[in-house]
CSV table of N, CA and C in Angstrom, one decimal:
chain,number,residue,atom,x,y,z
A,1,UNK,N,-27.3,43.8,33.5
A,1,UNK,CA,-27.4,42.4,33.4
A,1,UNK,C,-28.3,42.1,32.1
A,2,UNK,N,-29.4,42.8,31.9
A,2,UNK,CA,-30.3,42.6,30.7
A,2,UNK,C,-29.7,42.9,29.3
A,3,UNK,N,-28.5,44.0,29.3
A,3,UNK,CA,-27.7,44.1,28.2
A,3,UNK,C,-26.8,42.8,27.9
A,4,UNK,N,-26.2,42.3,28.9
A,4,UNK,CA,-25.4,41.1,28.7
A,4,UNK,C,-26.2,40.0,28.2
A,5,UNK,N,-27.3,39.8,28.7
A,5,UNK,CA,-28.2,38.6,28.3
A,5,UNK,C,-28.8,38.8,26.9
A,6,UNK,N,-29.2,40.1,26.6
A,6,UNK,CA,-29.6,40.4,25.3
A,6,UNK,C,-28.5,40.2,24.2
A,7,UNK,N,-27.3,40.7,24.7
A,7,UNK,CA,-26.1,40.5,23.8
A,7,UNK,C,-25.8,38.9,23.5
A,8,UNK,N,-25.8,38.2,24.6
A,8,UNK,CA,-25.7,36.7,24.5
A,8,UNK,C,-26.6,36.0,23.7
A,9,UNK,N,-27.9,36.4,23.7
A,9,UNK,CA,-29.0,35.9,22.8
A,9,UNK,C,-28.8,36.4,21.4
A,10,UNK,N,-28.4,37.7,21.1
A,10,UNK,CA,-28.1,38.0,19.7
A,10,UNK,C,-26.8,37.2,19.2
A,11,UNK,N,-25.7,36.8,20.0
A,11,UNK,CA,-24.8,36.2,19.5
A,11,UNK,C,-25.0,34.7,19.2
A,12,UNK,N,-25.8,34.1,19.9
A,12,UNK,CA,-26.2,32.7,19.7
A,12,UNK,C,-27.3,32.7,18.7
A,13,UNK,N,-28.0,33.7,18.4
A,13,UNK,CA,-28.9,33.7,17.3
A,13,UNK,C,-28.2,33.8,15.8
A,14,UNK,N,-27.3,34.7,15.9
A,14,UNK,CA,-26.3,34.9,14.8
A,14,UNK,C,-25.6,33.8,14.6
A,15,UNK,N,-25.0,33.0,15.6
A,15,UNK,CA,-24.2,31.8,15.4
A,15,UNK,C,-25.0,30.8,14.8
A,16,UNK,N,-26.2,30.6,15.3
A,16,UNK,CA,-27.3,29.6,14.7
A,16,UNK,C,-27.6,29.8,13.2
A,17,UNK,N,-27.8,31.0,13.1
A,17,UNK,CA,-28.3,31.4,11.6
A,17,UNK,C,-27.1,31.3,10.5
A,18,UNK,N,-25.9,31.3,11.0
A,18,UNK,CA,-24.9,31.3,10.1
A,18,UNK,C,-24.0,30.0,10.1
A,19,UNK,N,-24.5,29.1,11.0
A,19,UNK,CA,-23.6,27.7,11.1
A,19,UNK,C,-23.7,27.1,9.8
A,20,UNK,N,-22.9,26.0,9.6
A,20,UNK,CA,-22.7,25.3,8.4
A,20,UNK,C,-23.6,24.1,8.4
A,21,UNK,N,-24.1,23.8,7.4
A,21,UNK,CA,-24.9,22.5,7.4
A,21,UNK,C,-24.3,21.5,6.4
A,22,UNK,N,-24.3,20.3,6.7
A,22,UNK,CA,-23.7,19.2,5.7
A,22,UNK,C,-24.6,18.7,4.7
A,23,UNK,N,-25.8,19.2,4.6
A,23,UNK,CA,-26.9,18.8,3.6
A,23,UNK,C,-26.4,19.1,2.3
A,24,UNK,N,-25.9,20.1,2.1
A,24,UNK,CA,-25.6,20.5,0.7
A,24,UNK,C,-24.1,20.2,0.3
A,25,UNK,N,-23.2,19.6,1.1
A,25,UNK,CA,-21.9,19.2,0.9
A,25,UNK,C,-21.8,17.9,0.2
A,26,UNK,N,-21.1,17.9,-1.0
A,26,UNK,CA,-21.0,16.6,-1.8
A,26,UNK,C,-19.6,16.1,-1.3
A,27,UNK,N,-19.8,15.0,-0.7
A,27,UNK,CA,-18.4,14.3,-0.2
A,27,UNK,C,-17.8,13.4,-1.2
A,28,UNK,N,-18.4,13.2,-2.4
A,28,UNK,CA,-17.9,12.4,-3.3
A,28,UNK,C,-16.7,13.1,-4.1
A,29,UNK,N,-15.7,12.5,-4.4
A,29,UNK,CA,-14.5,13.1,-5.1
A,29,UNK,C,-15.0,13.6,-6.3
A,30,UNK,N,-14.2,14.6,-6.8
A,30,UNK,CA,-14.6,15.2,-8.2
A,30,UNK,C,-13.9,14.3,-9.2
A,31,UNK,N,-14.7,14.0,-10.3
A,31,UNK,CA,-14.2,13.0,-11.2
A,31,UNK,C,-12.9,13.8,-12.0
A,32,UNK,N,-12.1,13.0,-12.3
A,32,UNK,CA,-10.7,13.4,-13.0
A,32,UNK,C,-11.2,13.7,-14.5
A,33,UNK,N,-10.9,14.9,-15.0
A,33,UNK,CA,-11.0,15.2,-16.2
A,33,UNK,C,-9.7,14.8,-17.1
A,34,UNK,N,-9.8,13.7,-17.7
A,34,UNK,CA,-8.5,13.3,-18.4
A,34,UNK,C,-8.2,14.1,-19.5
A,35,UNK,N,-8.9,14.9,-20.0
A,35,UNK,CA,-8.6,15.9,-21.1
A,35,UNK,C,-7.6,17.0,-20.7
A,36,UNK,N,-7.8,17.3,-19.4
A,36,UNK,CA,-7.2,18.4,-18.9
A,36,UNK,C,-5.8,18.2,-18.2
A,37,UNK,N,-5.4,17.0,-18.2
A,37,UNK,CA,-4.2,16.3,-17.5
A,37,UNK,C,-3.0,17.1,-18.2
A,38,UNK,N,-2.0,17.4,-17.4
A,38,UNK,CA,-0.7,18.0,-17.9
A,38,UNK,C,0.2,16.9,-17.8
A,39,UNK,N,0.7,16.4,-18.8
A,39,UNK,CA,1.9,15.4,-18.8
A,39,UNK,C,3.0,16.1,-19.6
A,40,UNK,N,4.1,16.6,-18.5
A,40,UNK,CA,5.2,17.1,-19.0
A,40,UNK,C,6.1,16.2,-19.5
A,41,UNK,N,7.0,16.8,-20.4
A,41,UNK,CA,8.2,16.0,-21.2
A,41,UNK,C,9.0,15.3,-19.8
A,42,UNK,N,9.4,14.1,-19.9
A,42,UNK,CA,10.3,13.5,-19.2
A,42,UNK,C,11.6,14.0,-19.1
A,43,UNK,N,12.0,14.2,-17.8
A,43,UNK,CA,13.2,14.8,-17.7
A,43,UNK,C,14.3,13.8,-17.5
A,44,UNK,N,15.7,13.9,-17.8
A,44,UNK,CA,16.6,12.8,-17.8
A,44,UNK,C,16.8,12.3,-16.5
A,45,UNK,N,16.7,13.1,-15.4
A,45,UNK,CA,16.7,12.4,-13.9
A,45,UNK,C,15.6,11.6,-13.6
A,46,UNK,N,14.3,11.9,-14.2
A,46,UNK,CA,13.2,11.0,-14.1
A,46,UNK,C,13.5,9.6,-14.9
A,47,UNK,N,14.1,9.6,-15.9
A,47,UNK,CA,14.3,8.4,-16.7
A,47,UNK,C,15.3,7.6,-16.0
A,48,UNK,N,16.2,8.2,-15.6
A,48,UNK,CA,17.4,7.5,-14.5
A,48,UNK,C,17.0,6.9,-13.4
A,49,UNK,N,15.8,7.6,-12.7
A,49,UNK,CA,15.4,7.0,-11.6
A,49,UNK,C,14.5,5.7,-11.9
A,50,UNK,N,13.7,5.8,-12.8
A,50,UNK,CA,12.8,4.8,-13.4
A,50,UNK,C,13.6,3.8,-13.7
A,51,UNK,N,14.8,3.8,-14.4
A,51,UNK,CA,15.6,2.7,-14.8
A,51,UNK,C,16.2,2.1,-13.6
A,52,UNK,N,16.7,2.8,-12.7
A,52,UNK,CA,17.3,2.4,-11.5
A,52,UNK,C,16.2,1.4,-10.7
A,53,UNK,N,15.1,1.9,-10.6
A,53,UNK,CA,13.9,1.3,-9.8
A,53,UNK,C,13.7,-0.2,-10.7
A,54,UNK,N,13.6,0.0,-12.0
A,54,UNK,CA,13.2,-1.2,-12.7
A,54,UNK,C,14.4,-2.2,-12.7
A,55,UNK,N,15.5,-1.8,-12.8
A,55,UNK,CA,16.9,-2.5,-12.6
A,55,UNK,C,16.8,-3.2,-11.4
A,56,UNK,N,16.7,-2.5,-10.3
A,56,UNK,CA,16.6,-3.1,-8.8
A,56,UNK,C,15.5,-4.1,-8.8
A,57,UNK,N,14.2,-3.9,-9.2
A,57,UNK,CA,13.3,-4.8,-9.4
A,57,UNK,C,13.6,-6.1,-10.0
A,58,UNK,N,14.3,-6.1,-11.3
A,58,UNK,CA,14.7,-7.2,-11.8
A,58,UNK,C,15.8,-8.0,-11.0
A,59,UNK,N,16.7,-7.4,-10.3
A,59,UNK,CA,17.6,-8.3,-9.6
A,59,UNK,C,16.9,-9.0,-8.3
A,60,UNK,N,15.6,-8.6,-8.1
A,60,UNK,CA,14.9,-9.1,-7.0
A,60,UNK,C,13.9,-10.2,-7.5
A,61,UNK,N,13.9,-10.4,-9.0
A,61,UNK,CA,13.0,-11.3,-9.6
A,61,UNK,C,11.6,-10.8,-9.8
A,62,UNK,N,11.5,-9.5,-9.6
A,62,UNK,CA,10.1,-8.8,-9.9
A,62,UNK,C,10.1,-8.2,-11.5
A,63,UNK,N,8.7,-8.1,-11.7
A,63,UNK,CA,8.6,-7.6,-13.1
A,63,UNK,C,9.0,-6.1,-13.1
A,64,UNK,N,9.3,-5.6,-14.3
A,64,UNK,CA,9.7,-4.2,-14.7
A,64,UNK,C,8.2,-3.5,-14.7
A,65,UNK,N,8.3,-2.3,-14.0
A,65,UNK,CA,7.0,-1.5,-14.2
A,65,UNK,C,6.9,-0.7,-15.6
A,66,UNK,N,5.7,-0.6,-15.9
A,66,UNK,CA,5.5,0.2,-17.2
A,66,UNK,C,5.1,1.5,-16.7
A,67,UNK,N,5.4,2.6,-17.8
A,67,UNK,CA,5.2,4.1,-17.7
A,67,UNK,C,3.8,4.1,-18.2
A,68,UNK,N,3.0,5.0,-17.5
A,68,UNK,CA,1.7,5.5,-18.0
A,68,UNK,C,1.5,6.9,-17.7
A,69,UNK,N,0.9,7.5,-18.9
A,69,UNK,CA,1.0,9.0,-18.9
A,69,UNK,C,0.0,9.5,-17.8
A,70,UNK,N,-1.1,9.0,-17.6
A,70,UNK,CA,-2.1,9.5,-16.6
A,70,UNK,C,-1.4,9.5,-15.2
A,71,UNK,N,-0.4,8.4,-14.7
A,71,UNK,CA,0.2,8.4,-13.6
A,71,UNK,C,1.1,9.5,-13.4
A,72,UNK,N,1.9,9.9,-14.7
A,72,UNK,CA,2.8,10.9,-14.6
A,72,UNK,C,2.2,12.1,-14.4
A,73,UNK,N,0.7,12.3,-14.9
A,73,UNK,CA,0.2,13.6,-14.7
A,73,UNK,C,-0.1,13.8,-13.3
A,74,UNK,N,-0.7,12.7,-12.6
A,74,UNK,CA,-0.8,12.8,-11.1
A,74,UNK,C,0.5,13.1,-10.3
A,75,UNK,N,1.5,12.4,-10.6
A,75,UNK,CA,2.8,12.6,-10.0
A,75,UNK,C,3.3,14.1,-10.3
A,76,UNK,N,3.3,14.6,-11.6
A,76,UNK,CA,3.6,15.9,-11.7
A,76,UNK,C,2.7,16.9,-11.1
A,77,UNK,N,1.4,16.8,-10.9
A,77,UNK,CA,0.6,17.7,-10.1
A,77,UNK,C,0.9,17.6,-8.6
A,78,UNK,N,1.3,16.5,-8.1
A,78,UNK,CA,1.6,16.6,-6.7
A,78,UNK,C,3.0,17.1,-6.4
A,79,UNK,N,4.0,17.0,-7.4
A,79,UNK,CA,5.1,17.5,-7.3
A,79,UNK,C,5.2,19.1,-7.1
A,80,UNK,N,4.4,19.6,-8.2
A,80,UNK,CA,4.1,21.1,-8.2
A,80,UNK,C,3.4,21.5,-7.0
A,81,UNK,N,2.5,20.9,-6.5
A,81,UNK,CA,1.7,21.1,-5.1
A,81,UNK,C,2.8,21.2,-4.2
A,82,UNK,N,3.9,20.3,-4.0
A,82,UNK,CA,4.8,20.3,-2.9
A,82,UNK,C,5.7,21.6,-3.1
A,83,UNK,N,6.0,21.8,-4.2
A,83,UNK,CA,6.9,23.0,-4.4
A,83,UNK,C,6.1,24.3,-4.1
A,84,UNK,N,5.0,24.4,-4.5
A,84,UNK,CA,4.0,25.7,-4.1
A,84,UNK,C,3.9,25.7,-2.5
A,85,UNK,N,3.7,24.6,-1.9
A,85,UNK,CA,3.5,24.6,-0.4
A,85,UNK,C,4.9,24.6,0.2
A,86,UNK,N,6.0,24.4,-0.5
A,86,UNK,CA,7.3,24.5,0.1
A,86,UNK,C,7.4,23.3,1.2
A,87,UNK,N,6.7,22.2,1.1
A,87,UNK,CA,6.6,21.0,2.0
A,87,UNK,C,6.5,19.8,1.3
A,88,UNK,N,7.4,18.8,1.7
A,88,UNK,CA,7.1,17.5,1.3
A,88,UNK,C,6.1,16.7,1.9
A,89,UNK,N,5.1,16.0,1.2
A,89,UNK,CA,4.1,15.6,2.0
A,89,UNK,C,3.4,14.5,0.9
A,90,UNK,N,2.5,13.8,1.5
A,90,UNK,CA,1.5,13.1,0.9
A,90,UNK,C,0.1,13.4,0.8
A,91,UNK,N,0.0,14.8,1.0
A,91,UNK,CA,-1.4,15.5,1.2
A,91,UNK,C,-2.0,15.2,-0.1
A,92,UNK,N,-3.4,14.9,0.0
A,92,UNK,CA,-4.5,14.6,-1.2
A,92,UNK,C,-4.2,13.5,-1.8
A,93,UNK,N,-3.4,12.4,-1.1
A,93,UNK,CA,-3.0,11.1,-1.8
A,93,UNK,C,-4.3,10.4,-2.0
A,94,UNK,N,-5.4,10.5,-1.1
A,94,UNK,CA,-6.6,9.7,-1.5
A,94,UNK,C,-7.2,10.3,-2.8
A,95,UNK,N,-7.2,11.6,-3.0
A,95,UNK,CA,-7.7,11.9,-4.3
A,95,UNK,C,-7.0,11.3,-5.6
A,96,UNK,N,-5.6,11.3,-5.5
A,96,UNK,CA,-4.8,10.8,-6.5
A,96,UNK,C,-5.1,9.3,-6.7
A,97,UNK,N,-5.3,8.6,-5.4
A,97,UNK,CA,-5.6,7.2,-5.6
A,97,UNK,C,-7.0,7.0,-6.2
A,98,UNK,N,-8.0,7.7,-5.8
A,98,UNK,CA,-9.3,7.6,-6.3
A,98,UNK,C,-9.4,7.9,-7.8
A,99,UNK,N,-8.5,8.9,-8.3
A,99,UNK,CA,-8.5,9.2,-9.7
A,99,UNK,C,-7.9,8.1,-10.6
A,100,UNK,N,-6.9,7.5,-9.9
A,100,UNK,CA,-6.1,6.4,-10.8
A,100,UNK,C,-7.1,5.1,-10.8
A,101,UNK,N,-7.9,4.9,-9.6
A,101,UNK,CA,-8.6,3.8,-9.6
A,101,UNK,C,-9.8,4.1,-10.7
A,102,UNK,N,-10.3,5.2,-11.0
A,102,UNK,CA,-11.3,5.4,-11.7
A,102,UNK,C,-11.0,5.6,-13.2
A,103,UNK,N,-9.8,6.1,-13.4
A,103,UNK,CA,-9.4,6.3,-14.9
A,103,UNK,C,-8.6,5.1,-15.3
A,104,UNK,N,-7.8,4.4,-14.5
A,104,UNK,CA,-7.1,3.2,-15.0
A,104,UNK,C,-7.5,1.8,-14.5
A,105,UNK,N,-8.5,1.8,-13.7
A,105,UNK,CA,-9.0,0.5,-13.1
A,105,UNK,C,-8.0,0.0,-12.1
A,106,UNK,N,-7.2,0.8,-11.4
A,106,UNK,CA,-6.2,0.3,-10.5
A,106,UNK,C,-6.8,-0.2,-9.2
A,107,UNK,N,-6.1,-1.3,-8.9
A,107,UNK,CA,-6.6,-1.8,-7.7
A,107,UNK,C,-5.7,-1.6,-6.4
A,108,UNK,N,-4.6,-1.2,-6.6
A,108,UNK,CA,-3.7,-0.8,-5.6
A,108,UNK,C,-2.9,0.6,-6.0
A,109,UNK,N,-2.7,1.4,-5.1
A,109,UNK,CA,-1.9,2.6,-5.5
A,109,UNK,C,-1.1,3.1,-4.3
A,110,UNK,N,0.2,3.4,-4.6
A,110,UNK,CA,0.9,3.8,-3.5
A,110,UNK,C,2.0,4.8,-4.0
A,111,UNK,N,2.7,5.5,-3.2
A,111,UNK,CA,3.7,6.4,-3.6
A,111,UNK,C,4.7,6.7,-2.7
A,112,UNK,N,5.8,7.1,-3.3
A,112,UNK,CA,7.1,7.6,-2.5
A,112,UNK,C,7.3,9.0,-2.9
A,113,UNK,N,7.6,9.8,-1.9
A,113,UNK,CA,8.0,11.3,-2.2
A,113,UNK,C,9.4,11.6,-1.6
A,114,UNK,N,10.0,12.6,-2.1
A,114,UNK,CA,11.3,13.0,-1.5
A,114,UNK,C,11.5,14.3,-1.9
A,115,UNK,N,12.7,14.8,-1.1
A,115,UNK,CA,13.1,16.2,-1.2
A,115,UNK,C,14.6,16.4,-1.1
A,116,UNK,N,15.3,17.2,-2.0
A,116,UNK,CA,16.5,17.7,-1.8
A,116,UNK,C,17.7,16.7,-2.3
A,117,UNK,N,17.3,15.6,-2.9
A,117,UNK,CA,18.3,14.8,-3.3
A,117,UNK,C,18.7,15.3,-4.8
A,118,UNK,N,20.1,15.3,-5.1
A,118,UNK,CA,20.4,15.9,-6.2
A,118,UNK,C,20.9,15.1,-7.5
A,119,UNK,N,20.6,13.7,-7.4
A,119,UNK,CA,20.8,12.7,-8.4
A,119,UNK,C,19.9,11.4,-8.2
A,120,UNK,N,19.8,10.9,-9.5
A,120,UNK,CA,18.9,9.7,-9.4
A,120,UNK,C,19.2,8.7,-8.2
A,121,UNK,N,20.7,8.4,-8.4
A,121,UNK,CA,21.1,7.4,-7.5
A,121,UNK,C,20.9,7.7,-6.1
A,122,UNK,N,21.1,9.0,-5.7
A,122,UNK,CA,21.1,9.2,-4.2
A,122,UNK,C,19.5,9.2,-3.8
A,123,UNK,N,18.5,9.7,-4.5
A,123,UNK,CA,17.0,9.4,-4.2
A,123,UNK,C,16.7,7.8,-4.0
A,124,UNK,N,17.0,7.2,-5.1
A,124,UNK,CA,16.7,5.8,-5.1
A,124,UNK,C,17.4,5.0,-3.9
A,125,UNK,N,18.6,5.3,-3.7
A,125,UNK,CA,19.3,4.6,-2.4
A,125,UNK,C,18.6,5.2,-1.2
A,126,UNK,N,18.1,6.3,-1.0
A,126,UNK,CA,17.4,6.8,0.2
A,126,UNK,C,16.1,6.0,0.3
A,127,UNK,N,15.4,5.9,-0.7
A,127,UNK,CA,14.1,5.0,-0.7
A,127,UNK,C,14.4,3.7,-0.3
A,128,UNK,N,15.4,3.1,-0.9
A,128,UNK,CA,15.8,1.6,-0.6
A,128,UNK,C,16.3,1.4,0.9
A,129,UNK,N,16.6,2.5,1.5
A,129,UNK,CA,17.1,2.4,2.9
A,129,UNK,C,15.8,2.5,3.8
A,130,UNK,N,14.9,3.0,3.2
A,130,UNK,CA,13.5,3.2,4.2
A,130,UNK,C,12.7,1.9,4.1
A,131,UNK,N,12.2,1.2,5.0
A,131,UNK,CA,11.5,0.0,4.7
A,131,UNK,C,10.3,0.3,4.0
A,132,UNK,N,9.5,1.3,4.4
A,132,UNK,CA,8.2,1.7,3.8
A,132,UNK,C,8.4,2.0,2.3
A,133,UNK,N,9.5,2.9,1.9
A,133,UNK,CA,9.4,3.2,0.5
A,133,UNK,C,10.1,2.0,-0.4
A,134,UNK,N,10.9,1.3,0.2
A,134,UNK,CA,11.5,-0.1,-0.4
A,134,UNK,C,10.4,-1.0,-0.7
A,135,UNK,N,9.3,-1.1,0.3
A,135,UNK,CA,8.2,-2.0,-0.1
A,135,UNK,C,7.4,-1.4,-1.2
A,136,UNK,N,7.3,-0.2,-1.1
A,136,UNK,CA,6.5,0.2,-2.4
A,136,UNK,C,7.4,-0.1,-3.7
A,137,UNK,N,8.6,0.1,-3.8
A,137,UNK,CA,9.5,-0.3,-4.9
A,137,UNK,C,9.4,-1.6,-5.1
A,138,UNK,N,9.4,-2.6,-4.1
A,138,UNK,CA,9.4,-4.0,-4.4
A,138,UNK,C,8.0,-4.4,-4.4
A,139,UNK,N,6.8,-3.8,-4.4
A,139,UNK,CA,5.6,-4.1,-4.2
A,139,UNK,C,5.2,-4.7,-5.6
A,140,UNK,N,3.9,-5.4,-5.4
A,140,UNK,CA,3.2,-6.1,-6.5
A,140,UNK,C,2.4,-4.9,-7.2
A,141,UNK,N,3.2,-4.3,-8.2
A,141,UNK,CA,2.6,-3.4,-8.9
A,141,UNK,C,2.9,-3.6,-10.5
A,142,UNK,N,2.1,-2.9,-11.4
A,142,UNK,CA,2.4,-3.2,-12.9
A,142,UNK,C,2.9,-1.9,-13.4
A,143,UNK,N,2.6,-0.8,-12.9
A,143,UNK,CA,2.8,0.5,-13.7
A,143,UNK,C,3.4,1.5,-12.6
A,144,UNK,N,4.1,2.5,-13.2
A,144,UNK,CA,4.6,3.6,-12.3
A,144,UNK,C,5.0,4.7,-13.0
A,145,UNK,N,5.0,5.8,-12.4
A,145,UNK,CA,5.6,7.1,-13.1
A,145,UNK,C,6.2,7.9,-12.0
A,146,UNK,N,6.9,9.0,-12.6
A,146,UNK,CA,7.5,9.8,-11.6
A,146,UNK,C,7.8,11.2,-12.1
A,147,UNK,N,7.7,12.2,-11.1
A,147,UNK,CA,7.8,13.4,-11.5
A,147,UNK,C,9.1,14.1,-10.5
A,148,UNK,N,9.8,14.8,-11.2
A,148,UNK,CA,10.9,15.4,-10.4
A,148,UNK,C,11.0,17.0,-11.0
A,149,UNK,N,11.1,17.8,-10.0
A,149,UNK,CA,11.1,19.2,-10.4
A,149,UNK,C,11.8,20.0,-9.3
A,150,UNK,N,12.2,21.0,-9.7
A,150,UNK,CA,13.0,21.9,-8.9
A,150,UNK,C,12.3,23.3,-8.6
A,151,UNK,N,12.4,23.7,-7.2
A,151,UNK,CA,11.8,25.0,-6.9
A,151,UNK,C,12.7,26.0,-7.3
A,152,UNK,N,12.4,27.3,-7.0
A,152,UNK,CA,13.2,28.5,-7.4
A,152,UNK,C,14.5,28.5,-6.9
A,153,UNK,N,14.8,27.8,-5.7
A,153,UNK,CA,16.1,27.7,-5.0
A,153,UNK,C,16.9,26.7,-5.7
A,154,UNK,N,16.4,25.7,-6.6
A,154,UNK,CA,17.1,24.8,-7.1
A,154,UNK,C,17.2,23.4,-6.3
A,155,UNK,N,16.1,23.4,-5.2
A,155,UNK,CA,15.9,22.2,-4.6
A,155,UNK,C,14.8,21.2,-5.3
A,156,UNK,N,15.6,19.9,-5.3
A,156,UNK,CA,14.6,18.9,-6.0
A,156,UNK,C,13.3,18.5,-5.1
A,157,UNK,N,12.3,18.1,-5.9
A,157,UNK,CA,11.1,17.4,-5.0
A,157,UNK,C,10.8,16.4,-6.0
A,158,UNK,N,10.4,15.2,-5.4
A,158,UNK,CA,10.0,14.1,-6.0
A,158,UNK,C,8.8,13.2,-5.8
A,159,UNK,N,7.8,12.9,-6.7
A,159,UNK,CA,6.7,12.0,-6.4
A,159,UNK,C,6.9,10.8,-7.5
A,160,UNK,N,6.8,9.6,-6.7
A,160,UNK,CA,6.8,8.4,-7.5
A,160,UNK,C,5.6,7.6,-7.1
A,161,UNK,N,4.8,7.5,-8.0
A,161,UNK,CA,3.5,6.7,-7.9
A,161,UNK,C,3.5,5.2,-8.6
A,162,UNK,N,3.0,4.3,-7.7
A,162,UNK,CA,3.1,3.0,-8.2
A,162,UNK,C,1.6,2.5,-8.2
A,163,UNK,N,1.2,1.7,-9.3
A,163,UNK,CA,-0.1,1.2,-9.5
A,163,UNK,C,-0.2,-0.2,-9.9
A,164,UNK,N,-1.1,-0.7,-9.4
A,164,UNK,CA,-1.4,-2.1,-9.7
A,164,UNK,C,-2.6,-2.2,-10.6
A,165,UNK,N,-2.7,-2.6,-11.8
A,165,UNK,CA,-4.2,-2.7,-12.6
A,165,UNK,C,-4.6,-4.2,-12.5
């Protein structure tokens, strides 16, 4: 029994000595280094999607959205992330939002993501059939950008970020 008690005390001691402390953790988001942003050349499918979205907005009496390179860089980074993870998600959206607020003075940021659609028309149609995605397309925004890219198997991933300045 003494060996068990000694073992238990040793385990607790080691656990206590190696436990994490939050004193040194910096909870503030890292500042975005604008000079390191990757802004890839715009693909034809991206231009088509942005034109379809702006055309749709005009039919609803809404302002067309402007393209901004910093937004494109954020969208591109997230699309690349989704391809690497092989998963469509809004992972790290808060970081993208904070980066755009600090770099652009954005007051509102939202995004649509998609996977697998093979044409501009099909992805925009799918977004318009979804109430939450449609709300972003029809939202009170001033700027947007889009990144569309394919994984090794040829499947498309999309990130569309909307910003109001």
